[in-house]
mmCIF file of C-alpha atoms in Angstrom:
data_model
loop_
_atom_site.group_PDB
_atom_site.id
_atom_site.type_symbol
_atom_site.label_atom_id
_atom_site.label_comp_id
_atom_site.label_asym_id
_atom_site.label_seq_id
_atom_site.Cartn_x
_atom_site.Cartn_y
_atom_site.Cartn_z
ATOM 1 C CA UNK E 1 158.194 1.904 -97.565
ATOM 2 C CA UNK E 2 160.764 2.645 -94.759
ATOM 3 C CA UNK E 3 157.824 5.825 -93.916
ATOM 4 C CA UNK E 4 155.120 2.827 -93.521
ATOM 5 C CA UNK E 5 157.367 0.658 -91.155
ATOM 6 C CA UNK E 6 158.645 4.077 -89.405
ATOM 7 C CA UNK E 7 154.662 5.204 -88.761
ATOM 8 C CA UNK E 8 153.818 1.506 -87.909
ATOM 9 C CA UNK E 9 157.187 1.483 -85.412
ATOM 10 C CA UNK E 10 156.020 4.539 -83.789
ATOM 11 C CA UNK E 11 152.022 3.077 -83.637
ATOM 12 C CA UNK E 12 153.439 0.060 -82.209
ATOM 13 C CA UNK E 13 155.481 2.449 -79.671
ATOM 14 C CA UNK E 14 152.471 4.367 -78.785
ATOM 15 C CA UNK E 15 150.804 1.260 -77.946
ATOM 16 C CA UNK E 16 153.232 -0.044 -75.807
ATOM 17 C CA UNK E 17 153.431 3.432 -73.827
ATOM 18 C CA UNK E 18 149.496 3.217 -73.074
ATOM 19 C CA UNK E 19 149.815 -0.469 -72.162
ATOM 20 C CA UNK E 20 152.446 0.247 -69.923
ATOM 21 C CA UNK E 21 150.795 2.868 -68.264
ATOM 22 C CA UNK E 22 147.639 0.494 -66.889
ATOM 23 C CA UNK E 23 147.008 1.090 -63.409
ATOM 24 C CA UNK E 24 147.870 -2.092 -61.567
ATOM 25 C CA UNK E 25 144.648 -4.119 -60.704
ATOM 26 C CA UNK E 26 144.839 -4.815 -56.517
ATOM 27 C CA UNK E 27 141.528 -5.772 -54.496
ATOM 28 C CA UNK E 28 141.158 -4.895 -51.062
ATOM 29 C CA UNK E 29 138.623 -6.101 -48.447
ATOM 30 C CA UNK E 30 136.548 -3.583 -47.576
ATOM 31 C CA UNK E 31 135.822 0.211 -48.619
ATOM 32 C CA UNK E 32 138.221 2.032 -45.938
ATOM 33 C CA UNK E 33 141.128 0.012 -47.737
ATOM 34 C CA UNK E 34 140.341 1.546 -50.874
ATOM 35 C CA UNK E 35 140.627 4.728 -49.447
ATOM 36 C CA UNK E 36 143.940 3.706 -48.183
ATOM 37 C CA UNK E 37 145.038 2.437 -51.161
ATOM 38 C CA UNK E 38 143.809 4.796 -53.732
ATOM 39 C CA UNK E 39 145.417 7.505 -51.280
ATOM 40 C CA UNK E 40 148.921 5.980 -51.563
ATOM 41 C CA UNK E 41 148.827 4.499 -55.389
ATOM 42 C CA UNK E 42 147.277 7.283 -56.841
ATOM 43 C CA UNK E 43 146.137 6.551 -60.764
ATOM 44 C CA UNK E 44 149.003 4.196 -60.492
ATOM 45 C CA UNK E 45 146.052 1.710 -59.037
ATOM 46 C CA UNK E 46 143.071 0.470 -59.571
ATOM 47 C CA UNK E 47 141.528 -0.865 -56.569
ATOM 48 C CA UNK E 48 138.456 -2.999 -56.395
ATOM 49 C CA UNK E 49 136.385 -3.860 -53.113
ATOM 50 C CA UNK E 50 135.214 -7.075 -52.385
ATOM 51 C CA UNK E 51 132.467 -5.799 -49.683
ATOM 52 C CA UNK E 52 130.983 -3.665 -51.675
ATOM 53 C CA UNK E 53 128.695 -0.924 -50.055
ATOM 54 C CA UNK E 54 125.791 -2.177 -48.327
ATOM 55 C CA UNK E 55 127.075 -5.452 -48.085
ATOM 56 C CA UNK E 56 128.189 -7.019 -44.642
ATOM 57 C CA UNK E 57 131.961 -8.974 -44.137
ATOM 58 C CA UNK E 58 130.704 -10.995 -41.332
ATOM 59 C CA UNK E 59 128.645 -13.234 -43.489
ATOM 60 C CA UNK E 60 130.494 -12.389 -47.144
ATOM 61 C CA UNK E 61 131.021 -14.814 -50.140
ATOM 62 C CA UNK E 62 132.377 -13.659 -53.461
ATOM 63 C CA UNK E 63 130.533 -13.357 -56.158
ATOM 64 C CA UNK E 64 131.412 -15.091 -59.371
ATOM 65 C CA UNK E 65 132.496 -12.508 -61.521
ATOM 66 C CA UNK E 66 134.716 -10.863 -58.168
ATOM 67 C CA UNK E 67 135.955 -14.229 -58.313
ATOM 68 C CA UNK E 68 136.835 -14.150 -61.936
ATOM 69 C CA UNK E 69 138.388 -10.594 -61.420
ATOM 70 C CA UNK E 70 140.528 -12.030 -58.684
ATOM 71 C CA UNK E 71 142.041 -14.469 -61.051
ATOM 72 C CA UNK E 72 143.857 -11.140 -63.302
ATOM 73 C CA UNK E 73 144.671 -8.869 -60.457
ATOM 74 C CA UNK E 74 148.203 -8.564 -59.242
ATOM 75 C CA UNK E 75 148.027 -8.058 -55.290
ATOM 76 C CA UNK E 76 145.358 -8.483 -52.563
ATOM 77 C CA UNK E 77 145.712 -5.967 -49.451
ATOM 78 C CA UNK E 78 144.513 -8.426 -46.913
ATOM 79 C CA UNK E 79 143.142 -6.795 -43.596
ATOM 80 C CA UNK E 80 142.840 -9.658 -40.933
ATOM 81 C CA UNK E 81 138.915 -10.231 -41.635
ATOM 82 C CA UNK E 82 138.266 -13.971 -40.516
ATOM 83 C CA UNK E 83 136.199 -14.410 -44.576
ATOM 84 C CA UNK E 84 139.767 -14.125 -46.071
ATOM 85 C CA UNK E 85 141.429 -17.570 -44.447
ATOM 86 C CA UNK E 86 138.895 -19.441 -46.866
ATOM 87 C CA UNK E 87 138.957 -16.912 -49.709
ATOM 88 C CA UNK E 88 142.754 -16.387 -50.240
ATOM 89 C CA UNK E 89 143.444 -19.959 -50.496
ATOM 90 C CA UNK E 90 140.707 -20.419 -53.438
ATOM 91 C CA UNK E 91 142.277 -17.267 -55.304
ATOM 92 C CA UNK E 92 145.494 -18.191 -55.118
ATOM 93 C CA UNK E 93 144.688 -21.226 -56.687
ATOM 94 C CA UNK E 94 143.184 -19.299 -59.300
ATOM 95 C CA UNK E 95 145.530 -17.080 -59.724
ATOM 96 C CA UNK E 96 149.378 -18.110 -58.922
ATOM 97 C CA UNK E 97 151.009 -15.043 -59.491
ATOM 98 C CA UNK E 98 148.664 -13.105 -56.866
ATOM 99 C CA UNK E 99 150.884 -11.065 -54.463
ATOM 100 C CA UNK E 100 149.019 -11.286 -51.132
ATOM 101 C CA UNK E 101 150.115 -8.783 -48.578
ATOM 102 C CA UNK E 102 148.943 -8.980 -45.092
ATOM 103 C CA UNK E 103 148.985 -5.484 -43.657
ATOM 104 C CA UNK E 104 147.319 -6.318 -40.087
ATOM 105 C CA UNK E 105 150.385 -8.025 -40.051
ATOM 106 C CA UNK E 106 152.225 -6.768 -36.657
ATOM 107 C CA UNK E 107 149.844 -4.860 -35.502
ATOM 108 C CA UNK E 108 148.956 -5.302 -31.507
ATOM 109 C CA UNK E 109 145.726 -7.420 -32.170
ATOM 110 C CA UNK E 110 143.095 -6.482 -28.974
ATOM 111 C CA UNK E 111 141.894 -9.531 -28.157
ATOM 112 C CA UNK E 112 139.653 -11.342 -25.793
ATOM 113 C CA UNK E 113 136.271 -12.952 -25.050
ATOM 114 C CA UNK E 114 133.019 -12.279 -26.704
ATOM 115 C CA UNK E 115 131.125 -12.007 -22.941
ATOM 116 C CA UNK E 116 129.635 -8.447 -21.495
ATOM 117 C CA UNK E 117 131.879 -9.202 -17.921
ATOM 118 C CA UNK E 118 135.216 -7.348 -19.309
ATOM 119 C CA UNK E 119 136.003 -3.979 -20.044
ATOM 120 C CA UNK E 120 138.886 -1.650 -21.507
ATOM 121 C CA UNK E 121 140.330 0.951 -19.640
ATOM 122 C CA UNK E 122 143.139 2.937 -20.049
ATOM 123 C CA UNK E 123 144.896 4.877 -17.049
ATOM 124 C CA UNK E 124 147.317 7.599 -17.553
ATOM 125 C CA UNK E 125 150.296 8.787 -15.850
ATOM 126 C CA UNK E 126 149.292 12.573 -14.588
ATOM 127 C CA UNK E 127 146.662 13.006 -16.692
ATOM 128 C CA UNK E 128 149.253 12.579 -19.880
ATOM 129 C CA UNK E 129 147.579 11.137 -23.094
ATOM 130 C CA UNK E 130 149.688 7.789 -22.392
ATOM 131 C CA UNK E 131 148.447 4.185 -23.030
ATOM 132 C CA UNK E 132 150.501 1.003 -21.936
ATOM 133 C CA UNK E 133 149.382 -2.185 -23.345
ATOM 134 C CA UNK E 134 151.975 -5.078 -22.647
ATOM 135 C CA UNK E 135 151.493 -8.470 -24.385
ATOM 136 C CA UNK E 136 153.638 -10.862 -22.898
ATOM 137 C CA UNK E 137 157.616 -9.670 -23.439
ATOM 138 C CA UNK E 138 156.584 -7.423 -27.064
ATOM 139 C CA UNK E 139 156.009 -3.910 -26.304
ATOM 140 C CA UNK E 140 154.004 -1.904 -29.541
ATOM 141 C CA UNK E 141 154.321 1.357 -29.733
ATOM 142 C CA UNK E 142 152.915 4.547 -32.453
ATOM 143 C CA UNK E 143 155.654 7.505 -31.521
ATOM 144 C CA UNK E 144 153.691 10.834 -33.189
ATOM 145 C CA UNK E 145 155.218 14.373 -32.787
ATOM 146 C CA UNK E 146 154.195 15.387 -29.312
ATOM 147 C CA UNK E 147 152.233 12.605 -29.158
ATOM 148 C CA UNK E 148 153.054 9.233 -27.735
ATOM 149 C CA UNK E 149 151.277 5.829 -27.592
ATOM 150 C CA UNK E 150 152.520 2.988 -25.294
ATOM 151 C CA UNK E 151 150.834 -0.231 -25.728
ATOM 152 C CA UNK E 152 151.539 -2.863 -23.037
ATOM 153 C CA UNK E 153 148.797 -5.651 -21.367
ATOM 154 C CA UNK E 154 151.147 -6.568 -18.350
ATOM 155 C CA UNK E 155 149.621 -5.767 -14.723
ATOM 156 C CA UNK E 156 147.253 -3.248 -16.286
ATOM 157 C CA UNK E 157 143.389 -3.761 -15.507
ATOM 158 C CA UNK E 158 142.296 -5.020 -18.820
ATOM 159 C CA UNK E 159 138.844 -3.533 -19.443
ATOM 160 C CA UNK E 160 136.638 -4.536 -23.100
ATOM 161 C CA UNK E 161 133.628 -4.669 -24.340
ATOM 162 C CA UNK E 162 134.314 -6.097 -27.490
ATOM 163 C CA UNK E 163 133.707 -8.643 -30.753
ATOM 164 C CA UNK E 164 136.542 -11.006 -31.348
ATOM 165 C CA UNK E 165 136.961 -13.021 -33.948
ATOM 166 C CA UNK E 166 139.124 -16.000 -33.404
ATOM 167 C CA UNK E 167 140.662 -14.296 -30.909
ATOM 168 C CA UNK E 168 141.500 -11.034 -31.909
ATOM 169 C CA UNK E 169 139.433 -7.914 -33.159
ATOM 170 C CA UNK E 170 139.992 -7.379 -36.709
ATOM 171 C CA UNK E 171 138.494 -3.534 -36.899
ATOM 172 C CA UNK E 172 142.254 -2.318 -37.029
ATOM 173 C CA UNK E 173 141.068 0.133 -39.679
ATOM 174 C CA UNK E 174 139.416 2.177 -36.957
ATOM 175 C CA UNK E 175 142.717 2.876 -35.658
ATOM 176 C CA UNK E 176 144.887 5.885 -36.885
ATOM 177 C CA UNK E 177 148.103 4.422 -35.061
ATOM 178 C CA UNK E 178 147.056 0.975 -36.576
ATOM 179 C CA UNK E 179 146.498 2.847 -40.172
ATOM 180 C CA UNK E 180 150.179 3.647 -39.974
ATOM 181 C CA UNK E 181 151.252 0.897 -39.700
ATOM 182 C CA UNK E 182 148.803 -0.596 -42.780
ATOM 183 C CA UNK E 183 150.052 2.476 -44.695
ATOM 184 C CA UNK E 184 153.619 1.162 -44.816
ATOM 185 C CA UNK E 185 152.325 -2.486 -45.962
ATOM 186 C CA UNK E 186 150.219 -0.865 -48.344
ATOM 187 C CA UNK E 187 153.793 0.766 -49.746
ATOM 188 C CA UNK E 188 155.913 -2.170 -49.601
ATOM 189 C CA UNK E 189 153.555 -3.720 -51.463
ATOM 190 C CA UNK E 190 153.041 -1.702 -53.872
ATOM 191 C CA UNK E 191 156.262 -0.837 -54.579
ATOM 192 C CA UNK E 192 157.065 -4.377 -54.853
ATOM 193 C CA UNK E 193 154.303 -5.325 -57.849
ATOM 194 C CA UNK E 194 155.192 -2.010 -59.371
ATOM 195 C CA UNK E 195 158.737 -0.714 -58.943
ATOM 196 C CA UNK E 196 158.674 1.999 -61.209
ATOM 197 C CA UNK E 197 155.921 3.756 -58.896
ATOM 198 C CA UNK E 198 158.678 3.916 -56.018
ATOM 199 C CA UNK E 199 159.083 7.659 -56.028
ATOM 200 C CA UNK E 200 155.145 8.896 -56.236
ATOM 201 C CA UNK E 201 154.388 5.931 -53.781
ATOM 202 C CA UNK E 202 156.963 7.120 -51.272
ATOM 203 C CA UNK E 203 156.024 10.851 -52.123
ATOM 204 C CA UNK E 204 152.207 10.122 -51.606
ATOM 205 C CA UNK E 205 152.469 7.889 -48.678
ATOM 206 C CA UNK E 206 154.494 10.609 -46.834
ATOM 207 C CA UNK E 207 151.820 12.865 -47.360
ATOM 208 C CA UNK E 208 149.100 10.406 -46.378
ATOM 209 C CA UNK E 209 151.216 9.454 -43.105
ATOM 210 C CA UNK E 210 151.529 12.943 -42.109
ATOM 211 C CA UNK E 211 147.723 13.509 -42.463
ATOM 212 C CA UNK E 212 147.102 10.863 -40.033
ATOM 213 C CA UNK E 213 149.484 12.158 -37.736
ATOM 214 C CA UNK E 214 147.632 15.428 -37.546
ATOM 215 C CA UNK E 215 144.338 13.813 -37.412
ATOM 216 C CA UNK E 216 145.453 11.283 -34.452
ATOM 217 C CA UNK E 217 146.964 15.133 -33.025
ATOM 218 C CA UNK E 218 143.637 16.482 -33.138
ATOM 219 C CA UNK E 219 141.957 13.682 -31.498
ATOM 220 C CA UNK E 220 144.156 13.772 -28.603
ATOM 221 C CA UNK E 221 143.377 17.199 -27.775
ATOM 222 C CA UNK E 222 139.456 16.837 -28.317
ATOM 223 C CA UNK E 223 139.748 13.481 -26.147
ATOM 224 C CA UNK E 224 142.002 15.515 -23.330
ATOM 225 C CA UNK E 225 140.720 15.272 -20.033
ATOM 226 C CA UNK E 226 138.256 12.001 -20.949
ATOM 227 C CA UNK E 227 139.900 8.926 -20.255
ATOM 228 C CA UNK E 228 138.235 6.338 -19.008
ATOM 229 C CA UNK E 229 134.933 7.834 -20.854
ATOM 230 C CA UNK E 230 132.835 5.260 -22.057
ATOM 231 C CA UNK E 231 130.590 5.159 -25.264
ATOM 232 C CA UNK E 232 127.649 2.613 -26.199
ATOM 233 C CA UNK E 233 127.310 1.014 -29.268
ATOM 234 C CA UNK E 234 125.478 -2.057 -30.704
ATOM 235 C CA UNK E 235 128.702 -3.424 -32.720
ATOM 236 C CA UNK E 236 131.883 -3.386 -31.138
ATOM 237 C CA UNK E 237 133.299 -1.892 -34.117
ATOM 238 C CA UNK E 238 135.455 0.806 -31.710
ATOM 239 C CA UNK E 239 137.935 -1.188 -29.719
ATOM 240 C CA UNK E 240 140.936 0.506 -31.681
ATOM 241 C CA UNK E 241 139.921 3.965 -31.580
ATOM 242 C CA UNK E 242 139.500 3.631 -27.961
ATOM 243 C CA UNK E 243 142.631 2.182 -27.250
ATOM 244 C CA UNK E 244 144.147 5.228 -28.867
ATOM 245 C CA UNK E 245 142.437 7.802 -26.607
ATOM 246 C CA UNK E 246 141.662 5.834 -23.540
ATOM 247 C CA UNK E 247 137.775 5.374 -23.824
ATOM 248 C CA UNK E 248 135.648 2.576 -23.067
ATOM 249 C CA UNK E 249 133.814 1.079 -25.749
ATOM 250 C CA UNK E 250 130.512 -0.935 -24.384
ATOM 251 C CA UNK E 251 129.035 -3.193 -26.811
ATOM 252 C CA UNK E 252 125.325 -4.560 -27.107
ATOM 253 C CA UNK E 253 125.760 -7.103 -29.290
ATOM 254 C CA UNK E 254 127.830 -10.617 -28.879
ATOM 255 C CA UNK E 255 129.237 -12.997 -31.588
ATOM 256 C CA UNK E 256 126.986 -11.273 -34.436
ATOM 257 C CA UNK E 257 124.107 -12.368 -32.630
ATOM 258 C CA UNK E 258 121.063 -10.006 -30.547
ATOM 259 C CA UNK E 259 121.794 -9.813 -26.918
ATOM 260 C CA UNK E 260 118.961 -12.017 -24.798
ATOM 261 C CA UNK E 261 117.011 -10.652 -22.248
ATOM 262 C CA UNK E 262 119.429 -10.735 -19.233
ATOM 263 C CA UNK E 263 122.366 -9.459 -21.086
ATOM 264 C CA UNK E 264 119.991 -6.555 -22.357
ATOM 265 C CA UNK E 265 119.559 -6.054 -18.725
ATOM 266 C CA UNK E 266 122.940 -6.042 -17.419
ATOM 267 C CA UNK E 267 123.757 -3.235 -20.573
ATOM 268 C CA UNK E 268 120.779 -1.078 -19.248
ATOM 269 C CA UNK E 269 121.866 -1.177 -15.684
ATOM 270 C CA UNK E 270 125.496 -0.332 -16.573
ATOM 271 C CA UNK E 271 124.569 2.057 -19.375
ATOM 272 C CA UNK E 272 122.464 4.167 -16.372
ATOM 273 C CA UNK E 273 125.308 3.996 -14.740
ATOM 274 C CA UNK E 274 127.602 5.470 -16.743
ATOM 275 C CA UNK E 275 125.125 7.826 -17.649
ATOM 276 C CA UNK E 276 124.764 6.917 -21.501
ATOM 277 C CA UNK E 277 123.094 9.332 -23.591
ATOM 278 C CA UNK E 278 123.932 8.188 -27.157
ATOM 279 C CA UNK E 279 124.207 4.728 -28.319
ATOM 280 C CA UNK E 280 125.926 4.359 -32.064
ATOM 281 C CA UNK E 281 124.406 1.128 -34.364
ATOM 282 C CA UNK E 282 126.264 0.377 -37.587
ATOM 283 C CA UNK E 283 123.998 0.355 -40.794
ATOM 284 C CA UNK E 284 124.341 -2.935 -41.391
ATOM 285 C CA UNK E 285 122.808 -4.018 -37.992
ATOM 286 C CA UNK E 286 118.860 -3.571 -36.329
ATOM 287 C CA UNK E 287 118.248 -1.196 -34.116
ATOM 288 C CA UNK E 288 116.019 -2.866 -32.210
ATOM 289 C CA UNK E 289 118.030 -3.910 -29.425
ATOM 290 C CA UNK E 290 119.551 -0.699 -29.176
ATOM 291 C CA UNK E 291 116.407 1.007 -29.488
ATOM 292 C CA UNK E 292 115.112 -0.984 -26.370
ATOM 293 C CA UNK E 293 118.130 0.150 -24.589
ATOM 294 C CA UNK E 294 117.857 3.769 -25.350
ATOM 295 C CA UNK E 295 114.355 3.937 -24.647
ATOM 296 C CA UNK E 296 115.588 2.786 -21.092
ATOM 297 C CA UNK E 297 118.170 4.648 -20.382
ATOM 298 C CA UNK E 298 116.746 7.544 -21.913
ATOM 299 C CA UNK E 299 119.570 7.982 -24.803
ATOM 300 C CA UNK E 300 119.117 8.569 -28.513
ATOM 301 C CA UNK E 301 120.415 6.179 -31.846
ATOM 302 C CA UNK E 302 122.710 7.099 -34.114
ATOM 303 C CA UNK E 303 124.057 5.775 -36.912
ATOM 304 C CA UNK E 304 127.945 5.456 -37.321
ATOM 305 C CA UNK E 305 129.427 3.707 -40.428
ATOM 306 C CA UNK E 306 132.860 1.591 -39.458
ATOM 307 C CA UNK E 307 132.756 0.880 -43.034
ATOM 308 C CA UNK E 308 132.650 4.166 -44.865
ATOM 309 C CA UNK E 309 135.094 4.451 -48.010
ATOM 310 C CA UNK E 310 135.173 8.656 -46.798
ATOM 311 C CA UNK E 311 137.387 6.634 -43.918
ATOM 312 C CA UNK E 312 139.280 10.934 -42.474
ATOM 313 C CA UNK E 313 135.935 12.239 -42.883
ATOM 314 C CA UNK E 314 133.773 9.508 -41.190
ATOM 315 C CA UNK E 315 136.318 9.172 -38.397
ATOM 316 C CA UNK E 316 136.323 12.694 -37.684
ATOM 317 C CA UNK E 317 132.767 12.758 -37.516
ATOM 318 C CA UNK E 318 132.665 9.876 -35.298
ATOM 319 C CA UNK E 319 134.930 11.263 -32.648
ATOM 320 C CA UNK E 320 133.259 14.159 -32.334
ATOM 321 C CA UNK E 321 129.897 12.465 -31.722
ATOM 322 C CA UNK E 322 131.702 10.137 -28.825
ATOM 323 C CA UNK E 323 133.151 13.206 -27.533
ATOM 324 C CA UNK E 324 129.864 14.995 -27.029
ATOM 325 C CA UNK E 325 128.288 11.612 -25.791
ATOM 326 C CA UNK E 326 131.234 10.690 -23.324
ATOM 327 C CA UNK E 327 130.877 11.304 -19.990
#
């Protein structure tokens, strides 16, 4: 008998150990979160995307059964996209305990009208790779080795071609100063749901940190000697990354919606101008406005993916395409 109860006590055990080893269930918003995530919670996490590949977050709506998944999991990584002011409400509701954790939180939003008359440029001191944006009395500012960003808006000239939504651009996850900052939301956060991860979420985030450092480095140099360089795409899906390295991102498309005729003109004439040879459309958009303007300007299309779960990878490709385009 007491070798029954002493093989059931050690089942039972066993049982507990495997149940206490389930990764924690989070959702994120979109697939360069999970990247984020999975980077910093290991198999500690399991992360699930709301928009899914293929799908688009400027017209999203849950599906049922994400819905129903969102009513078990223990934390949402929110990320500033304007679908998640009517969506965290209704899962909260559903699901009390949820642990929502804003990571966009802080961050020095770019923000602005939705019009083709403003731009973003950055000036340097010297040449240096040195940004100041000033909003108001706040100063931001992403201190790398070697490598400094200032971010003021004070009595800067305040140049963008952007997308706002309510205000601000929410494509902070284009940003590798901006991903830093997510990062250590993304470990607070995780740390908080799950304390006994502490020590391989602090190990791992380190290590993620310091590969975004190096990245950011890297851009820096291949940017050197190009601010004020301007790039064309049909979704202003940029703003961020430019900010970093003092480019100009000029956008085709306003509020979601095609450009009409004269505001495809006024992009041709200033795309000539700047001499635009490249002009980058996000999958999830037509082309055919930014075919028309390539076919003016004589530039080609190609496709860049601000929504790519392979988030190092897909960055690094797409500053080296801007690079080559800039001029």
């Amino acid at each position: 008998m007491k070798r029954i109860f002493a093989t059931a006590l050690l089942a039972l055990l066993s049982l507990a150990s495997v149940a206490a080893a389930e990764p924690v269930s989070v959702f994120v918003s979109i697939l360069p979160q999970k990247f984020f995530v999975e980077r910093i919670g290991g198999e500690r996490v399991n992360v699930s995307v709301l928009v899914e590949k293929g799908r688009d977050p400027h017209v999203f709506e849950p599906l049922p059964a994400q819905m129903a998944a969102l009513a078990t999991a223990k934390a949402y990584f929110a990320i500033g996209l304007p679908f998640e002011e009517t969506l965290l409400p209704r899962a909260e509701s559903l699901n009390p305990g949820l642990k929502v954790y804003r990571t966009d939180e802080g961050i020095d939003k770019i923000a602005g009208s939705c019009d083709h008359d403003h731009e973003h440029h950055h000036e340097g001191k010297d040449g240096k790779h040195e940004h100041k944006h000033e909003h108001k009395d706040e100063k931001h500012e992403h201190k790398h080795e070697k490598h400094e960003h200032k971010h003021e808006h004070k009595d800067e000239k305040h140049e963008h071609h952007a997308h706002h939504h309510e205000g601000a651009d929410p494509h902070v996850w284009n940003g590798p100063g901006e991903v830093v900052h997510m990062a250590g939301k993304i470990l607070a956060g995780l740390i908080e749901i799950d304390p006994d991860g502490r020590e391989e979420y602090t190990r791992r985030h380190a290590a993620f940190v310091e590969r975004v450092k190096t990245m950011d480095a890297e851009f820096s140099r291949l940017f050197r000697g190009k601010m004020g360089a301007s790039f064309l795409v049909f979704h202003p899906a940029w703003a961020y990354f430019a900010r970093s390295y003092g480019l100009v991102e000029v956008a085709i498309e306003t509020e979601g919606k095609e450009p009409k005729a004269a505001d495809l003109a006024n992009i041709i004439s200033e795309a000539k101008e700047r001499g635009v040879k490249v002009i980058f459309i996000s999958p999830q958009f037509s082309k055919r406005s930014a075919e028309i303007v390539a076919q003016a300007v004589g530039a080609t299309v190609e496709t860049v993916n601000p929504l790519s779960e392979e988030w190092e990878e897909n960055l690094r490709a797409v500053a080296k395409a801007i690079a080559e385009a800039a001029k």
